[in-house]
Amino acid sequence: MAKKISYSCQYNERMQWLFANANNINFSHEADRILRTLDKHLDYAEKYLIVLYYNYGMRMGYFALKDMGFTIQETEKVEAVWKEEEAKQQAIAEKEKQEKEQALLKRIEADDIFTKDRLTTLPDIEIDIYNLATSTVFNDKDELMNYDYNCIINKEGKLYLMNASDTLNYSAIQKFIYHYISDNNIDFVGYKSGYIEINGTDIPVNSYITIQFREQRYKHRGYLELTIKKNKKTSRWEFVEDLPTKLQSWAKEDAQKMQYDLEAAIYNCTELNDLKGKIQLKMDVYRRVLKSNISNETELSYYFDMKYLKRSVWEVEYVPLRYSLSF
């Protein structure tokens, strides 16, 4: 058999590469030297045949040996060695599997926390962003709602921050979203924790999870120009133009929602209280969408980047206005 292997490998580059790889030989001249005296290095031949069967499988390995000129009896001997090696490797793999399972069980019993790559089943956390966005909580930091909450979900399905002190730096709206998630457990019995499968049994475990929220803004074409004045009797700002008609021609199907959001923006703009008379406004309008990895996306209120026309003796300029923005 050694001569047949030697001949095949010396005249077949692929087989020679397989022989060198099976025996951790880095130089072709070294492989060539060993192949020429392979009958004195039968352990090299055995490693080669085992790797050949690993790569080709039983059926194709049989034909590879046949091409080398192996007889049926020689092939049966090789297959017997392969089966013995396969059984040995399976026993090693099973032992390693059991050791890993025992290590996992110890970690589970110790209430350890697992990363998602160790989980068989990921945690299931779902909320209704649409319902969340019906709340009135003002964005006191005037920031996009791009938030990452690094959390732990325990095996009972309860969610909490890895570092409770994170909330100290949260804006009001960021803190509200976190409490909404952590307090709003599905059916009031908790979210579904992550699981690790051991011997066919799913075991609930504590695991890390990052919950993400992303606010995206899409600028409306052009800009909107309006004039408002304060009603002396009601002390409320009113639009000089026919607002529904103007928005209908400007925003079409979104006109009604945009009017509602614009009126709320004017109402929540305290900087207007210092102004008198008719106020000319110019604004860019943005459609807002909130997305999350634990919910479907939802539409938010429009955002109006407002400026008012300030006139003085020396100049005329548009001055930015800020207002309290909620969802």
Coordinates of C-alpha atoms in Angstrom, one line a residue, residues 150-290:
N150 CA -27.6 48.1 27.3
C151 CA -29.8 45.7 29.3
I152 CA -30.0 42.4 31.0
I153 CA -33.1 40.2 30.7
N154 CA -33.2 37.7 33.5
K155 CA -34.5 34.1 33.3
E156 CA -37.9 35.3 34.7
G157 CA -38.2 37.7 31.7
K158 CA -37.7 40.9 33.7
L159 CA -35.7 43.6 32.0
Y160 CA -33.3 46.1 33.6
L161 CA -30.3 48.2 32.7
M162 CA -26.8 46.7 33.1
N163 CA -25.8 50.0 34.9
A164 CA -28.7 51.6 36.7
S165 CA -26.7 54.8 36.9
D166 CA -27.0 55.3 33.1
T167 CA -30.3 57.0 33.7
L168 CA -28.5 59.9 35.4
N169 CA -27.5 61.2 32.0
Y170 CA -30.7 60.4 30.2
S171 CA -33.0 63.1 28.8
A172 CA -36.6 63.0 30.0
I173 CA -37.8 61.3 26.9
Q174 CA -35.0 58.7 26.9
K175 CA -35.8 57.9 30.5
F176 CA -39.5 57.7 29.7
I177 CA -38.8 55.2 26.9
Y178 CA -36.7 53.0 29.2
H179 CA -39.3 52.9 31.9
Y180 CA -42.0 52.2 29.4
I181 CA -40.1 49.2 28.1
S182 CA -39.0 47.8 31.5
D183 CA -42.5 48.3 33.0
N184 CA -44.5 47.2 30.0
N185 CA -44.0 43.5 30.1
I186 CA -46.1 41.4 27.7
D187 CA -49.4 40.3 29.3
F188 CA -47.9 41.7 32.6
V189 CA -46.1 38.4 33.1
G190 CA -42.7 39.4 31.7
Y191 CA -40.9 39.1 28.4
K192 CA -39.5 35.8 27.1
S193 CA -36.0 35.2 28.3
G194 CA -33.2 33.6 26.3
Y195 CA -32.7 29.9 26.4
I196 CA -29.8 27.4 26.2
E197 CA -30.5 23.9 25.1
I198 CA -28.8 21.1 27.0
N199 CA -29.6 17.5 26.3
G200 CA -32.8 18.4 24.5
T201 CA -34.0 20.6 27.3
D202 CA -34.4 24.4 26.9
I203 CA -33.2 26.1 30.1
P204 CA -34.1 29.8 30.7
V205 CA -31.0 32.0 31.4
N206 CA -30.0 35.5 32.2
S207 CA -28.7 37.3 29.1
Y208 CA -27.4 40.6 27.7
I209 CA -29.5 42.5 25.2
T210 CA -29.1 45.9 23.5
I211 CA -32.4 47.7 22.7
Q212 CA -32.1 50.3 20.0
F213 CA -34.3 53.2 19.0
R214 CA -33.5 55.3 15.9
E215 CA -35.3 58.5 14.9
Q216 CA -35.2 59.3 11.2
R217 CA -36.2 62.6 9.6
Y218 CA -37.2 63.3 6.0
K219 CA -37.3 66.9 4.9
H220 CA -40.4 68.0 3.0
R221 CA -39.9 69.7 -0.3
G222 CA -39.6 73.4 -0.2
Y223 CA -40.4 75.5 2.9
L224 CA -43.6 76.8 4.5
E225 CA -44.3 80.5 5.1
L226 CA -47.1 81.5 7.4
T227 CA -48.2 84.5 9.5
I228 CA -49.7 84.3 13.0
K229 CA -51.1 86.8 15.4
K230 CA -52.3 86.6 19.0
N231 CA -56.0 86.7 19.8
K232 CA -56.3 89.3 22.6
K233 CA -59.3 87.7 24.1
T234 CA -58.1 84.1 24.2
S235 CA -54.3 84.9 24.3
R236 CA -53.8 82.1 21.8
W237 CA -51.9 82.4 18.5
E238 CA -54.0 82.3 15.4
F239 CA -53.1 81.9 11.7
V240 CA -53.8 84.8 9.4
E241 CA -54.1 82.6 6.3
D242 CA -56.6 79.9 5.8
L243 CA -54.3 77.2 7.2
P244 CA -56.3 74.1 6.1
T245 CA -56.4 75.3 2.5
K246 CA -52.7 76.3 2.4
L247 CA -51.6 73.0 3.9
Q248 CA -53.9 71.1 1.5
S249 CA -52.1 72.5 -1.5
W250 CA -48.7 72.1 0.1
A251 CA -48.9 68.7 1.9
K252 CA -52.0 67.1 0.3
E253 CA -52.9 63.8 2.1
D254 CA -50.9 64.8 5.2
A255 CA -52.5 68.2 5.6
Q256 CA -54.8 67.3 8.5
K257 CA -52.0 65.7 10.6
M258 CA -49.6 68.4 9.7
Q259 CA -52.0 71.1 10.8
Y260 CA -52.6 69.4 14.2
D261 CA -48.8 69.0 14.7
L262 CA -48.1 72.6 13.6
E263 CA -50.7 74.0 16.0
A264 CA -49.2 72.0 18.8
A265 CA -45.7 73.3 17.9
I266 CA -46.9 77.0 18.0
Y267 CA -48.6 76.3 21.3
N268 CA -45.5 74.8 22.8
C269 CA -43.2 77.6 21.6
T270 CA -42.8 79.8 24.6
E271 CA -40.3 82.1 22.8
L272 CA -43.3 83.5 20.8
N273 CA -44.7 85.0 24.0
D274 CA -42.1 87.8 23.9
L275 CA -43.2 88.8 20.4
K276 CA -46.0 91.2 19.5
G277 CA -48.2 91.9 16.5
K278 CA -48.2 89.8 13.3
I279 CA -45.4 87.3 13.2
Q280 CA -44.1 86.0 9.9
L281 CA -42.8 82.5 10.1
K282 CA -40.7 80.5 7.7
M283 CA -40.1 76.8 8.4
D284 CA -38.6 73.6 7.0
V285 CA -40.9 70.6 7.7
Y286 CA -39.6 67.1 8.5
R287 CA -41.5 63.9 8.6
R288 CA -40.3 61.8 11.5
V289 CA -40.2 58.0 11.9
L290 CA -39.2 56.0 15.0

